[in-house]
Amino acid sequence: MQTQPMTQLPPFTPQLQAALEPVYDRMSRVVPPIEWAVHAPYVAAIEEWKRRRNAVILAHNYQTPEIFHGVADITGDSLALAQQGARTDADVIVLCGVHFMAETAKVLSPEKTVLIPDLEAGCSLAASITGADVRLLKERYPGVPVVTYVNTTAEVKAETDVCCTSANAVEVVRSLGVKRVIFLPDEYLGKWVASQLPDVELILWKGHCEVHERFTGEELRRYRRSDPTLHILAHPECPPDVLAEADYVGSTAGMIRHLDETPFRRVVMVTECSMSDNVADAHPRVEFVRPCNLCPHMKRITLPKVLRSLETMTYEVTVPEHTIERARAAVERMLQVGRGKRG
Ligand code: 13P
Ligand code: SF4
């Protein structure tokens, strides 16, 4: 893929450095000055192109600090990106995240141009299930409502009664008020929801996040033995033995709020590596222990690719109209249920 910018990048002069100092301050603990000298000209060029295109950049919490703090207008977990992407009045959305997030933005804002800087930024959960799989499950369990994690394709969402994210999964399932639910496709998130709602039977799929499934309970017990005061925050995509060791379980945004609320000394965020990097400067007193598992899909998005995306208006994410309508109903039902409830 061609990632050389077409525009001439501004040189990293003392003037540029001074102008972007407030931006650098937000990431200086994790991005050394020598790297900032490379990133800053891209940040300046991207800002210019955002103005020209009337574009906003939405970035997931797993994006690298130079994207998250450097060029994003809206940052957050999957729920926040879905909510805020629907509200923006920009003409163009550049989604710094993975493909299903860009599709969700398109489903909620079909009149906007939605771009993703790398089309191959996928997700092992979204790849684990198809619309045909969901239709088969519905045939097998007639009348049982289908709740689908937002980490799925628009085609799968279109077969769904209501979507959820890790922030509102328990709330969404509870809101249905039924005894049995088909919950797709994240088996571990489903098990977590089931543990919180013992009166509801969840029919689960065997989809897993390739990043979170690599953490183990033993790894966390080792950390805990070396420092019993360590505070462990884990994402519900982790296996049950990992969640059993956690002091807090929640979405990426939930973890940030939890961190903001209590002055912990040493913290381990059991999730994708960039999370700790993105919160480090805002929590100078906290030491982050980093068991680093990278999401290779999230890491496909880089500043040069973001710039190229704006220059060339690539890669446009489209969803067929009939899919948009049905998928949107499922996402909007989630937004109604989840309003005001964050995990
Ligand atoms: P949240 O940001 O919604 O917690 O999701 C994590 C994730 O893995 C997104 O791909
Ligand atoms: Fe998918 Fe896991 Fe990467 Fe999130 S971290 S995009 S769930 S593979």
PDB file of N, CA and C in Angstrom, residues 107 110 135 154-160 318-330:
ATOM      1  N   VAL A 107     -23.635   3.014   9.076  1.00  0.00           N
ATOM      2  CA  VAL A 107     -25.024   2.610   9.326  1.00  0.00           C
ATOM      3  C   VAL A 107     -25.785   3.742  10.026  1.00  0.00           C
ATOM      4  N   PRO A 110     -25.639   7.364   7.155  1.00  0.00           N
ATOM      5  CA  PRO A 110     -25.488   6.909   5.760  1.00  0.00           C
ATOM      6  C   PRO A 110     -25.216   8.040   4.779  1.00  0.00           C
ATOM      7  N   ARG A 135     -28.854 -16.607  10.801  1.00  0.00           N
ATOM      8  CA  ARG A 135     -30.152 -17.102  10.313  1.00  0.00           C
ATOM      9  C   ARG A 135     -30.364 -18.553  10.742  1.00  0.00           C
ATOM     10  N   ALA A 154     -21.961  -5.391   9.456  1.00  0.00           N
ATOM     11  CA  ALA A 154     -23.314  -4.832   9.318  1.00  0.00           C
ATOM     12  C   ALA A 154     -24.286  -5.933   8.888  1.00  0.00           C
ATOM     13  N   GLU A 155     -23.791  -6.883   8.092  1.00  0.00           N
ATOM     14  CA  GLU A 155     -24.631  -7.997   7.629  1.00  0.00           C
ATOM     15  C   GLU A 155     -25.149  -8.810   8.827  1.00  0.00           C
ATOM     16  N   VAL A 156     -24.287  -9.018   9.822  1.00  0.00           N
ATOM     17  CA  VAL A 156     -24.693  -9.752  11.029  1.00  0.00           C
ATOM     18  C   VAL A 156     -25.635  -8.882  11.877  1.00  0.00           C
ATOM     19  N   LYS A 157     -25.317  -7.617  11.987  1.00  0.00           N
ATOM     20  CA  LYS A 157     -26.195  -6.727  12.774  1.00  0.00           C
ATOM     21  C   LYS A 157     -27.605  -6.702  12.185  1.00  0.00           C
ATOM     22  N   ALA A 158     -27.675  -6.804  10.860  1.00  0.00           N
ATOM     23  CA  ALA A 158     -28.981  -6.758  10.197  1.00  0.00           C
ATOM     24  C   ALA A 158     -29.862  -7.949  10.590  1.00  0.00           C
ATOM     25  N   GLU A 159     -29.277  -9.017  11.069  1.00  0.00           N
ATOM     26  CA  GLU A 159     -30.042 -10.210  11.471  1.00  0.00           C
ATOM     27  C   GLU A 159     -30.371 -10.191  12.962  1.00  0.00           C
ATOM     28  N   THR A 160     -30.062  -9.071  13.609  1.00  0.00           N
ATOM     29  CA  THR A 160     -30.048  -9.007  15.065  1.00  0.00           C
ATOM     30  C   THR A 160     -31.229  -8.219  15.606  1.00  0.00           C
ATOM     31  N   THR A 318     -18.721   1.270   2.481  1.00  0.00           N
ATOM     32  CA  THR A 318     -20.121   1.335   2.060  1.00  0.00           C
ATOM     33  C   THR A 318     -20.874   0.123   2.618  1.00  0.00           C
ATOM     34  N   VAL A 319     -22.177   0.291   2.776  1.00  0.00           N
ATOM     35  CA  VAL A 319     -23.021  -0.803   3.262  1.00  0.00           C
ATOM     36  C   VAL A 319     -24.291  -0.753   2.403  1.00  0.00           C
ATOM     37  N   PRO A 320     -24.749  -1.909   1.864  1.00  0.00           N
ATOM     38  CA  PRO A 320     -25.955  -1.872   1.027  1.00  0.00           C
ATOM     39  C   PRO A 320     -27.144  -1.274   1.788  1.00  0.00           C
ATOM     40  N   GLU A 321     -28.014  -0.560   1.029  1.00  0.00           N
ATOM     41  CA  GLU A 321     -29.111   0.174   1.688  1.00  0.00           C
ATOM     42  C   GLU A 321     -30.022  -0.714   2.531  1.00  0.00           C
ATOM     43  N   HIS A 322     -30.368  -1.901   1.986  1.00  0.00           N
ATOM     44  CA  HIS A 322     -31.302  -2.745   2.744  1.00  0.00           C
ATOM     45  C   HIS A 322     -30.648  -3.261   4.033  1.00  0.00           C
ATOM     46  N   THR A 323     -29.314  -3.409   4.013  1.00  0.00           N
ATOM     47  CA  THR A 323     -28.603  -3.846   5.234  1.00  0.00           C
ATOM     48  C   THR A 323     -28.570  -2.691   6.230  1.00  0.00           C
ATOM     49  N   ILE A 324     -28.322  -1.482   5.714  1.00  0.00           N
ATOM     50  CA  ILE A 324     -28.252  -0.310   6.595  1.00  0.00           C
ATOM     51  C   ILE A 324     -29.515  -0.197   7.438  1.00  0.00           C
ATOM     52  N   GLU A 325     -30.668  -0.292   6.783  1.00  0.00           N
ATOM     53  CA  GLU A 325     -31.933  -0.090   7.514  1.00  0.00           C
ATOM     54  C   GLU A 325     -32.080  -1.065   8.662  1.00  0.00           C
ATOM     55  N   ARG A 326     -31.808  -2.344   8.390  1.00  0.00           N
ATOM     56  CA  ARG A 326     -32.024  -3.386   9.425  1.00  0.00           C
ATOM     57  C   ARG A 326     -30.939  -3.301  10.500  1.00  0.00           C
ATOM     58  N   ALA A 327     -29.712  -3.041  10.081  1.00  0.00           N
ATOM     59  CA  ALA A 327     -28.627  -2.952  11.072  1.00  0.00           C
ATOM     60  C   ALA A 327     -28.845  -1.730  11.962  1.00  0.00           C
ATOM     61  N   ARG A 328     -29.314  -0.636  11.362  1.00  0.00           N
ATOM     62  CA  ARG A 328     -29.505   0.580  12.148  1.00  0.00           C
ATOM     63  C   ARG A 328     -30.549   0.373  13.237  1.00  0.00           C
ATOM     64  N   ALA A 329     -31.600  -0.375  12.915  1.00  0.00           N
ATOM     65  CA  ALA A 329     -32.643  -0.623  13.926  1.00  0.00           C
ATOM     66  C   ALA A 329     -32.014  -1.311  15.146  1.00  0.00           C
ATOM     67  N   ALA A 330     -31.126  -2.265  14.902  1.00  0.00           N
ATOM     68  CA  ALA A 330     -30.498  -2.994  16.025  1.00  0.00           C
ATOM     69  C   ALA A 330     -29.565  -2.083  16.821  1.00  0.00           C
TER      70      ALA A 330
END
